[in-house]
Each structure stands twice: as C-alpha cells, then as structure tokens.
Coordinates of C-alpha atoms and ligand atoms in Angstrom, one line a residue:
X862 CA 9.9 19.5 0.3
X863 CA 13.6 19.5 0.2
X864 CA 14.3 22.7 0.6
X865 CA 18.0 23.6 1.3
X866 CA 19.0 19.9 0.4
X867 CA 22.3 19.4 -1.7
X868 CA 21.7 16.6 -4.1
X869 CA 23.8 14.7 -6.5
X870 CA 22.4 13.4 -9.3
X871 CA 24.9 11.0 -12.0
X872 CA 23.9 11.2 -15.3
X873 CA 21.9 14.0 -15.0
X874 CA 22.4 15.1 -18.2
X875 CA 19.6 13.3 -20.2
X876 CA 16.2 10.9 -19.4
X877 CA 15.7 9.6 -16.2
X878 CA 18.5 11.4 -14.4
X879 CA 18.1 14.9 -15.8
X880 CA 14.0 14.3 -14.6
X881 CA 15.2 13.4 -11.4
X882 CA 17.4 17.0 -11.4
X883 CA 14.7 18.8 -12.4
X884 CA 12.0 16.9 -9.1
X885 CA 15.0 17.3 -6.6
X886 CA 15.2 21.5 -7.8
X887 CA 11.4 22.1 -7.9
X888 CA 11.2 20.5 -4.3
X889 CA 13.7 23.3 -3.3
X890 CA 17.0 21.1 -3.4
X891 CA 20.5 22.3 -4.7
X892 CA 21.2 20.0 -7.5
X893 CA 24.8 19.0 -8.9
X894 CA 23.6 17.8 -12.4
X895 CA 26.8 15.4 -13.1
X896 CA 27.2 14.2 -16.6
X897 CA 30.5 12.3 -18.6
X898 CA 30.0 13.6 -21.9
X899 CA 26.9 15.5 -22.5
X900 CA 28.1 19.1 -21.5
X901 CA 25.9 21.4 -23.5
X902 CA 22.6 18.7 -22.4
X903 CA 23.6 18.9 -18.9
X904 CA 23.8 23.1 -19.2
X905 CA 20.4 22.8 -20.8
X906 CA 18.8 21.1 -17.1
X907 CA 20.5 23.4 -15.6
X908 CA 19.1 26.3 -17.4
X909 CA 15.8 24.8 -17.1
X910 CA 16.2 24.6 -13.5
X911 CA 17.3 27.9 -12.6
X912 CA 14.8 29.4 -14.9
X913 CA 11.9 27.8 -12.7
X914 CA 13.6 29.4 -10.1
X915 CA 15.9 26.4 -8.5
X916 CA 19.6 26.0 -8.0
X917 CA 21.8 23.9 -9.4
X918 CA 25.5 23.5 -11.2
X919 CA 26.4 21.2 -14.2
X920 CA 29.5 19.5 -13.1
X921 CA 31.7 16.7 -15.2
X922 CA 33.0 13.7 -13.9
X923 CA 33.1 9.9 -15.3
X924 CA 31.5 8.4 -12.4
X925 CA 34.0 4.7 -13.4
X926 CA 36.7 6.2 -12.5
X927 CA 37.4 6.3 -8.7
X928 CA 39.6 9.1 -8.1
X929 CA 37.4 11.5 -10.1
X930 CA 34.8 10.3 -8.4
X931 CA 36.5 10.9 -5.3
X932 CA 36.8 15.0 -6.8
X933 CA 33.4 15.1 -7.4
X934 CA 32.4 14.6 -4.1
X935 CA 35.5 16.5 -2.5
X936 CA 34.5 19.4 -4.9
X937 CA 30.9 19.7 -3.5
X938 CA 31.7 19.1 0.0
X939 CA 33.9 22.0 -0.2
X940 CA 31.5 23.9 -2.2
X941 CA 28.6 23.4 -0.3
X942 CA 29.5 22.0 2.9
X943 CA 27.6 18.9 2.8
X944 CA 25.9 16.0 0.6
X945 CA 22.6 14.9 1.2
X946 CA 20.8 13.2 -0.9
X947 CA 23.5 11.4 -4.0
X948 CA 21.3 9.6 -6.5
X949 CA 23.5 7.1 -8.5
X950 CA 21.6 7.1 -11.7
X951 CA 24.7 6.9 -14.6
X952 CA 24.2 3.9 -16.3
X953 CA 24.9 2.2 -20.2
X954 CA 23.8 -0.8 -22.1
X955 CA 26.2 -2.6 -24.2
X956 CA 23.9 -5.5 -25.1
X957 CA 23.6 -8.7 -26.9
X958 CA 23.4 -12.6 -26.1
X959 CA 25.8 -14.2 -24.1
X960 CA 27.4 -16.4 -26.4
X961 CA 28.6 -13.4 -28.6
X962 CA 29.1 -10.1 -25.6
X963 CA 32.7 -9.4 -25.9
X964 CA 34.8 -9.0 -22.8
X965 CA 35.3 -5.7 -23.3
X966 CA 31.2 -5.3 -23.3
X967 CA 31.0 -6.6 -20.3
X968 CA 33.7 -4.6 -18.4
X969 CA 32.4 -1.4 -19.5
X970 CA 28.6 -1.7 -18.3
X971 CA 30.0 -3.3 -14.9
X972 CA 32.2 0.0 -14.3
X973 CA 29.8 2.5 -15.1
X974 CA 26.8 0.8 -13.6
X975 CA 28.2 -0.8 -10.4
X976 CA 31.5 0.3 -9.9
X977 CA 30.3 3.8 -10.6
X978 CA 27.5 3.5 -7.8
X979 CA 30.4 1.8 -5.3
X980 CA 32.7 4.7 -6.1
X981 CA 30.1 7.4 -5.2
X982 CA 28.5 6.0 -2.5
X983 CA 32.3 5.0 -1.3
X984 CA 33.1 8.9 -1.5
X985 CA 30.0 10.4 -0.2
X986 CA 29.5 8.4 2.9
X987 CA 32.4 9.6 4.8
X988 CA 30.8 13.0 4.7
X989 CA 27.3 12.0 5.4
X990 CA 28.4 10.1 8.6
X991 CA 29.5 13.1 9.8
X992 CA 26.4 14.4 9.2
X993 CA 24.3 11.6 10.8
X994 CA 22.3 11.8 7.6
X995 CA 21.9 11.1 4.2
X996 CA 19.7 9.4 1.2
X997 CA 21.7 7.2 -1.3
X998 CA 19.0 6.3 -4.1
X999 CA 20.6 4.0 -7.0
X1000 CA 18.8 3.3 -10.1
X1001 CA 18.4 -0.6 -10.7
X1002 CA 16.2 -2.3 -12.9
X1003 CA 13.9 -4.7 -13.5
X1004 CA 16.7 -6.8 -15.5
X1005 CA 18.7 -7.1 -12.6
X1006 CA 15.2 -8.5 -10.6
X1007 CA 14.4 -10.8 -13.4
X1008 CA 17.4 -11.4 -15.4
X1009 CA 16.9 -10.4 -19.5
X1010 CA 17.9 -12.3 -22.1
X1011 CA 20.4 -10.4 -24.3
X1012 CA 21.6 -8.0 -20.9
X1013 CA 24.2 -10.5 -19.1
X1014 CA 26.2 -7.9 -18.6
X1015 CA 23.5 -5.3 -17.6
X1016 CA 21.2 -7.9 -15.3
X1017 CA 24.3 -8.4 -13.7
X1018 CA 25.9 -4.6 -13.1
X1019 CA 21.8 -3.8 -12.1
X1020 CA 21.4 -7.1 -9.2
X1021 CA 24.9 -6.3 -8.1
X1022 CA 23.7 -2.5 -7.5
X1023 CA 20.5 -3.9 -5.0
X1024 CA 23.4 -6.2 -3.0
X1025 CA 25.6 -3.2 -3.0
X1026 CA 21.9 -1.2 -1.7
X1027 CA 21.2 -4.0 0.5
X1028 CA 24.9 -4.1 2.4
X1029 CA 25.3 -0.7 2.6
X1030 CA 21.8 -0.1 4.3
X1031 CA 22.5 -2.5 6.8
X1032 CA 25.8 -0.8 7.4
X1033 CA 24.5 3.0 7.1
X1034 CA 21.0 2.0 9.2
X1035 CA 22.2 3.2 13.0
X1036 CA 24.1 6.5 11.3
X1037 CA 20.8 8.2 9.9
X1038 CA 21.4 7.2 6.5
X1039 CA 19.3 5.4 4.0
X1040 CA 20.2 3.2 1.1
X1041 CA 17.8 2.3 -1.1
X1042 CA 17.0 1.1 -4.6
X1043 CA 14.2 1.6 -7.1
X1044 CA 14.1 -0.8 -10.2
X1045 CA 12.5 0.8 -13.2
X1046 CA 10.7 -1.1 -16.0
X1047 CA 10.5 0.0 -19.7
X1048 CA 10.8 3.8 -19.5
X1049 CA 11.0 5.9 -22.5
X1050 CA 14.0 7.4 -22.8
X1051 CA 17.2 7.2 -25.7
X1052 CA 17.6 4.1 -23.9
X1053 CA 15.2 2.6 -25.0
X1054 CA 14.2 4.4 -28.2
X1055 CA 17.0 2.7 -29.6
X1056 CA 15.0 -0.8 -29.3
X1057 CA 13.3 -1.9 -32.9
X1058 CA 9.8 -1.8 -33.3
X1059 CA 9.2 -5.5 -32.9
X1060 CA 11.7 -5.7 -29.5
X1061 CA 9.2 -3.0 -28.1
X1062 CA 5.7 -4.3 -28.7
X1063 CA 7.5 -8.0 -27.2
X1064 CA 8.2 -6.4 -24.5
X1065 CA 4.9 -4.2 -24.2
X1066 CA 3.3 -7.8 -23.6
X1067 CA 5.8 -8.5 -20.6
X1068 CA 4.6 -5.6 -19.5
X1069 CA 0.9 -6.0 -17.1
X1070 CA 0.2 -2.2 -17.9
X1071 CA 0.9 -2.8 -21.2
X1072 CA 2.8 0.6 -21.4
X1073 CA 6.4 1.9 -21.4
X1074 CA 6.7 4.3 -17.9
X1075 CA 7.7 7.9 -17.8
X1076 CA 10.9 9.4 -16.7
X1077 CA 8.3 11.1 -14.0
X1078 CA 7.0 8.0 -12.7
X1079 CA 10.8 6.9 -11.1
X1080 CA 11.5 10.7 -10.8
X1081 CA 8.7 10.9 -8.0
X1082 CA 9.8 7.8 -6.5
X1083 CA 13.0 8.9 -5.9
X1084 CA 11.9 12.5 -4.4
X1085 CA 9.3 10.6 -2.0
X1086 CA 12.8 8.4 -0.9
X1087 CA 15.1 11.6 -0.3
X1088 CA 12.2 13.3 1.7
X1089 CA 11.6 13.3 5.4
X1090 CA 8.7 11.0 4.8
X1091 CA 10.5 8.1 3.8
X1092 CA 12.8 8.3 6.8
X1093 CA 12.3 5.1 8.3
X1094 CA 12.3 3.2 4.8
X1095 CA 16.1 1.3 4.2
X1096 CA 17.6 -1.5 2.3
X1097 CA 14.7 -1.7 -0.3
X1098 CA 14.2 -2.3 -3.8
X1099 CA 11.0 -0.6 -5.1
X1100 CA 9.8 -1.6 -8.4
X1101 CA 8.3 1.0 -10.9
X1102 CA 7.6 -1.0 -13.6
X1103 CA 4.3 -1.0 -14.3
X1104 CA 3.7 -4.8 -12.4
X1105 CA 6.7 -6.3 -14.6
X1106 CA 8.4 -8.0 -11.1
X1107 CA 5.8 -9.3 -8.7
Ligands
NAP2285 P1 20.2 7.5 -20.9 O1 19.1 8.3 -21.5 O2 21.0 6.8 -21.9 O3 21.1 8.5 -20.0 C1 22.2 7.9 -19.4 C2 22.9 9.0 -18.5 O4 24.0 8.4 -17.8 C3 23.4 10.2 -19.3 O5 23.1 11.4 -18.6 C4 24.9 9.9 -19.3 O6 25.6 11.1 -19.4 C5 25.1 9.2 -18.0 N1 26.4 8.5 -18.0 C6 26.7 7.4 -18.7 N2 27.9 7.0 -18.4 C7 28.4 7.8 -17.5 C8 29.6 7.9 -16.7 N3 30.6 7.0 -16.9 N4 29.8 8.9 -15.8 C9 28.8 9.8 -15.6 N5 27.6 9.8 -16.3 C10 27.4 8.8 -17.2 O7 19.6 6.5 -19.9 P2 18.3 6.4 -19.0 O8 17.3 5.6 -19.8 O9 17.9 7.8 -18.6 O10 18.8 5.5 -17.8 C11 19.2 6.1 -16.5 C12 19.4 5.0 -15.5 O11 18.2 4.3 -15.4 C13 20.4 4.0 -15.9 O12 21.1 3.6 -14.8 C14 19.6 2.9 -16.5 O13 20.3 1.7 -16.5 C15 18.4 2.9 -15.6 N6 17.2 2.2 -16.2 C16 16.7 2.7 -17.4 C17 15.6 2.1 -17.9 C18 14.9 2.5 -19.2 O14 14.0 1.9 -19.6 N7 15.2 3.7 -19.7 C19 15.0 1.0 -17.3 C20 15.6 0.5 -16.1 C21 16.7 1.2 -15.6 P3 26.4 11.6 -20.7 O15 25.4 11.7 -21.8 O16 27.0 12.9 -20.3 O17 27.5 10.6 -21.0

C-alpha cells in the first residue's frame, strides 16, 4: 500500500500516465495528476479518482521548461509538505527516418522526454534528501534499449533517460532514494493508435507475445517500485514488453 504517500505523476492526463494516477490513488497515495495541455482529460482522472474514494489534484505545468518545473515541485512541497514518489512519465514522438527528421523534431522530443525527466528529478531531489527518502520511476522504452528505426530522436531522448536513472541512482543510493527505470514495449495507448495497420501487425511479430501490453501492465510495475517492497531495488531498467529486449 501507499497509503499517505504524495505522488507526482507527469503526463497524467491520458494512457499510461493517467493509469499510473489512478494505481498510485487506489493504493492510498495523494496524486498530483500533471498534464501540459489536456486540462479537461486530467480533471476527468481526477474525478475518477476521488470518486473511488482517493485524493488527488490536476495541476499544469510543461514539464520542458525548467523553471515551471521548478513551480511544480515548490507548489507541492508547500502544499503538501513532502514528495515521495515523482514518476516522470510525460513523453512525445515526433518520428520519422533520420535522413528527413528536422532539427526542430529532434529538439522537441529531447526536452520533453529527457530534459523534462532532468528538470523534475533536479527539482524534487532537494526535497526528498531531506527526507532521507524517495522513489523517482521514469518511463523509458524499449526504443531507447534497442534503438528503432524511424525514432532517432525518441531512442535517443528514451537511452538518455536510463543514463540519467543510472547516474542518479548511484548518487541517490546512500540517501534512501531510488531511481529506477521501466522500459515499456508496444502499449496501447493514442500513442500508438496513431501507427497504420501494417506498422502494427510488423511490429506484433517483434513482439515474442505477439501482443500490444496494457497501460496496467507498466502501471503495476511502477506501484510495486514506489512500494516498501521494492526498497532495496536501484539503478534498474525493468522491461515490460512482452519479451521484446532480452
Ligand atoms: P500519450 O497517450 O501520448 O500521453 C502523453 C502524456 O504526456 C499526456 O498526458 C501529455 O499531456 C503528457 N505530456 C506531453 N508533453 C508534456 C509536457 N511538455 N509537459 C507535461 N506533460 C506532457 O502517451 P503514452 O503512450 O501514455 O506514453 C506515456 C509515456 O510512456 C511516454 O513517456 C512514452 O514515451 C512512454 N512509452 C509509451 C509506449 C507506448 O507504446 N504507448 C511505449 C514505450 C514508452 P497533455 O495531453 O496534457 O499534453
């Protein structure tokens, strides 16, 4: 359980983060649902999770941008008095081959996906050194594991997120706080509902389950990560991916 836990989830507002809002409340955590632009979506998990009886607030911020970062985490430190578990989940695709992704394609996945995560994390630890404890959780992928063809940009934003995991941990390990990472597969959200037919069944075959995974299945694995159980678990990647990386 996590009962009494304050939890930050980015890009709560929709698919994988908004089921990771929804785990953290059930298991009795405080959740600040952040979103960038998705306002009435990110009311909605809200709603949902105060309506199964949880707490939780909807709060704005684009998670790129340093300083607001910075406000998001001054705002529920204030608010709440402490951070414990921040999962850095906001992420974007901007994708195509490498020989046609325009600069500016390339710059925007690497600030939301990476710089993002490094602005959060940068805000929140302060805070969660003082409290001797903490869970950082980011949300990687199996493209930054493998590489993809056609994600330069996003293989590149999601590997630099498990050095960022990796380095952190190893800096965070002796103050009670764990940094880890868990690299989804093909999980079917709007993400990947935007992928044609014939881009889908391709990469069904990758795939050793033959299946796209559910916003549960990396929802559970980051609750089991921001739990007491997992306490002595730091600096890892943990695929959920239905045997994609192994
Ligand atoms: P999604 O359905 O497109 O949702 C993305 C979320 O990120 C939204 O809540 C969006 O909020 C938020 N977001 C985007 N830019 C933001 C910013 N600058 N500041 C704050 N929030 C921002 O994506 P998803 O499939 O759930 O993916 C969630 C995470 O899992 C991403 O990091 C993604 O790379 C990773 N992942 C997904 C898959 C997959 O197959 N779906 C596989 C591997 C990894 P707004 O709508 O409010 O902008």
């Amino acid at each position: 359980m996590l009962t009494d836990k304050i939890a930050v989830v980015t890009g709560g507002s929709r698919g994988i983060g908004r089921e990771i809002a929804l785990t953290l409340a059930a298991k009795g955590a405080t959740v600040i649902v952040n979103y960038n632009g998705s306002a009435a979506k990110a009311e909605e998990v809200v709603g949902e999770i105060q309506a199964a009886g949880g707490k939780g607030e909807a709060v704005q911020c684009n998670v790129s941008d340093y300083e607001k970062a910075a406000g998001l985490m001054e705002y529920v430190v204030e608010k709440y008095g402490r951070v414990d578990i921040l999962v850095n989940n906001a992420g974007i695709t901007r994708d195509s081959l490498l020989m046609k992704m325009s600069e500016e394609d390339f710059d925007a996945v690497i600030a939301t996906n990476l710089k993002g995560a490094f602005n959060c994390t940068r805000h929140v630890a302060r805070q969660m050194i003082k409290q001797r404890a903490g869970r950082i959780i980011s949300i990687s992928s199996v493209s930054g594991v493998l590489g993809n063809a056609g994600q330069a940009n996003y293989s590149a934003s999601k590997a630099g997120l498990i050095g960022l995991t990796k380095s952190v941990a190893r800096e965070m390990a002796s103050r009670g706080i764990t940094v880890n990472a868990v690299a989804p597969g093909f999980i079917d959200t709007e993400m990947t509902q935007v992928l044609s037919d014939k881009v889908k069944e391709a990469a069904k075959e990758q795939i050793p389950m033959k299946r796209f995974g559910a916003t549960k299945d990396i929802a559970n694995t980051v609750a089991f990560l921001a739990s007491d159980e997992a306490g002595y678990i730091t600096g890892q990647v943990i695929s959920v991916d239905g045997g994609m990386a192994m």
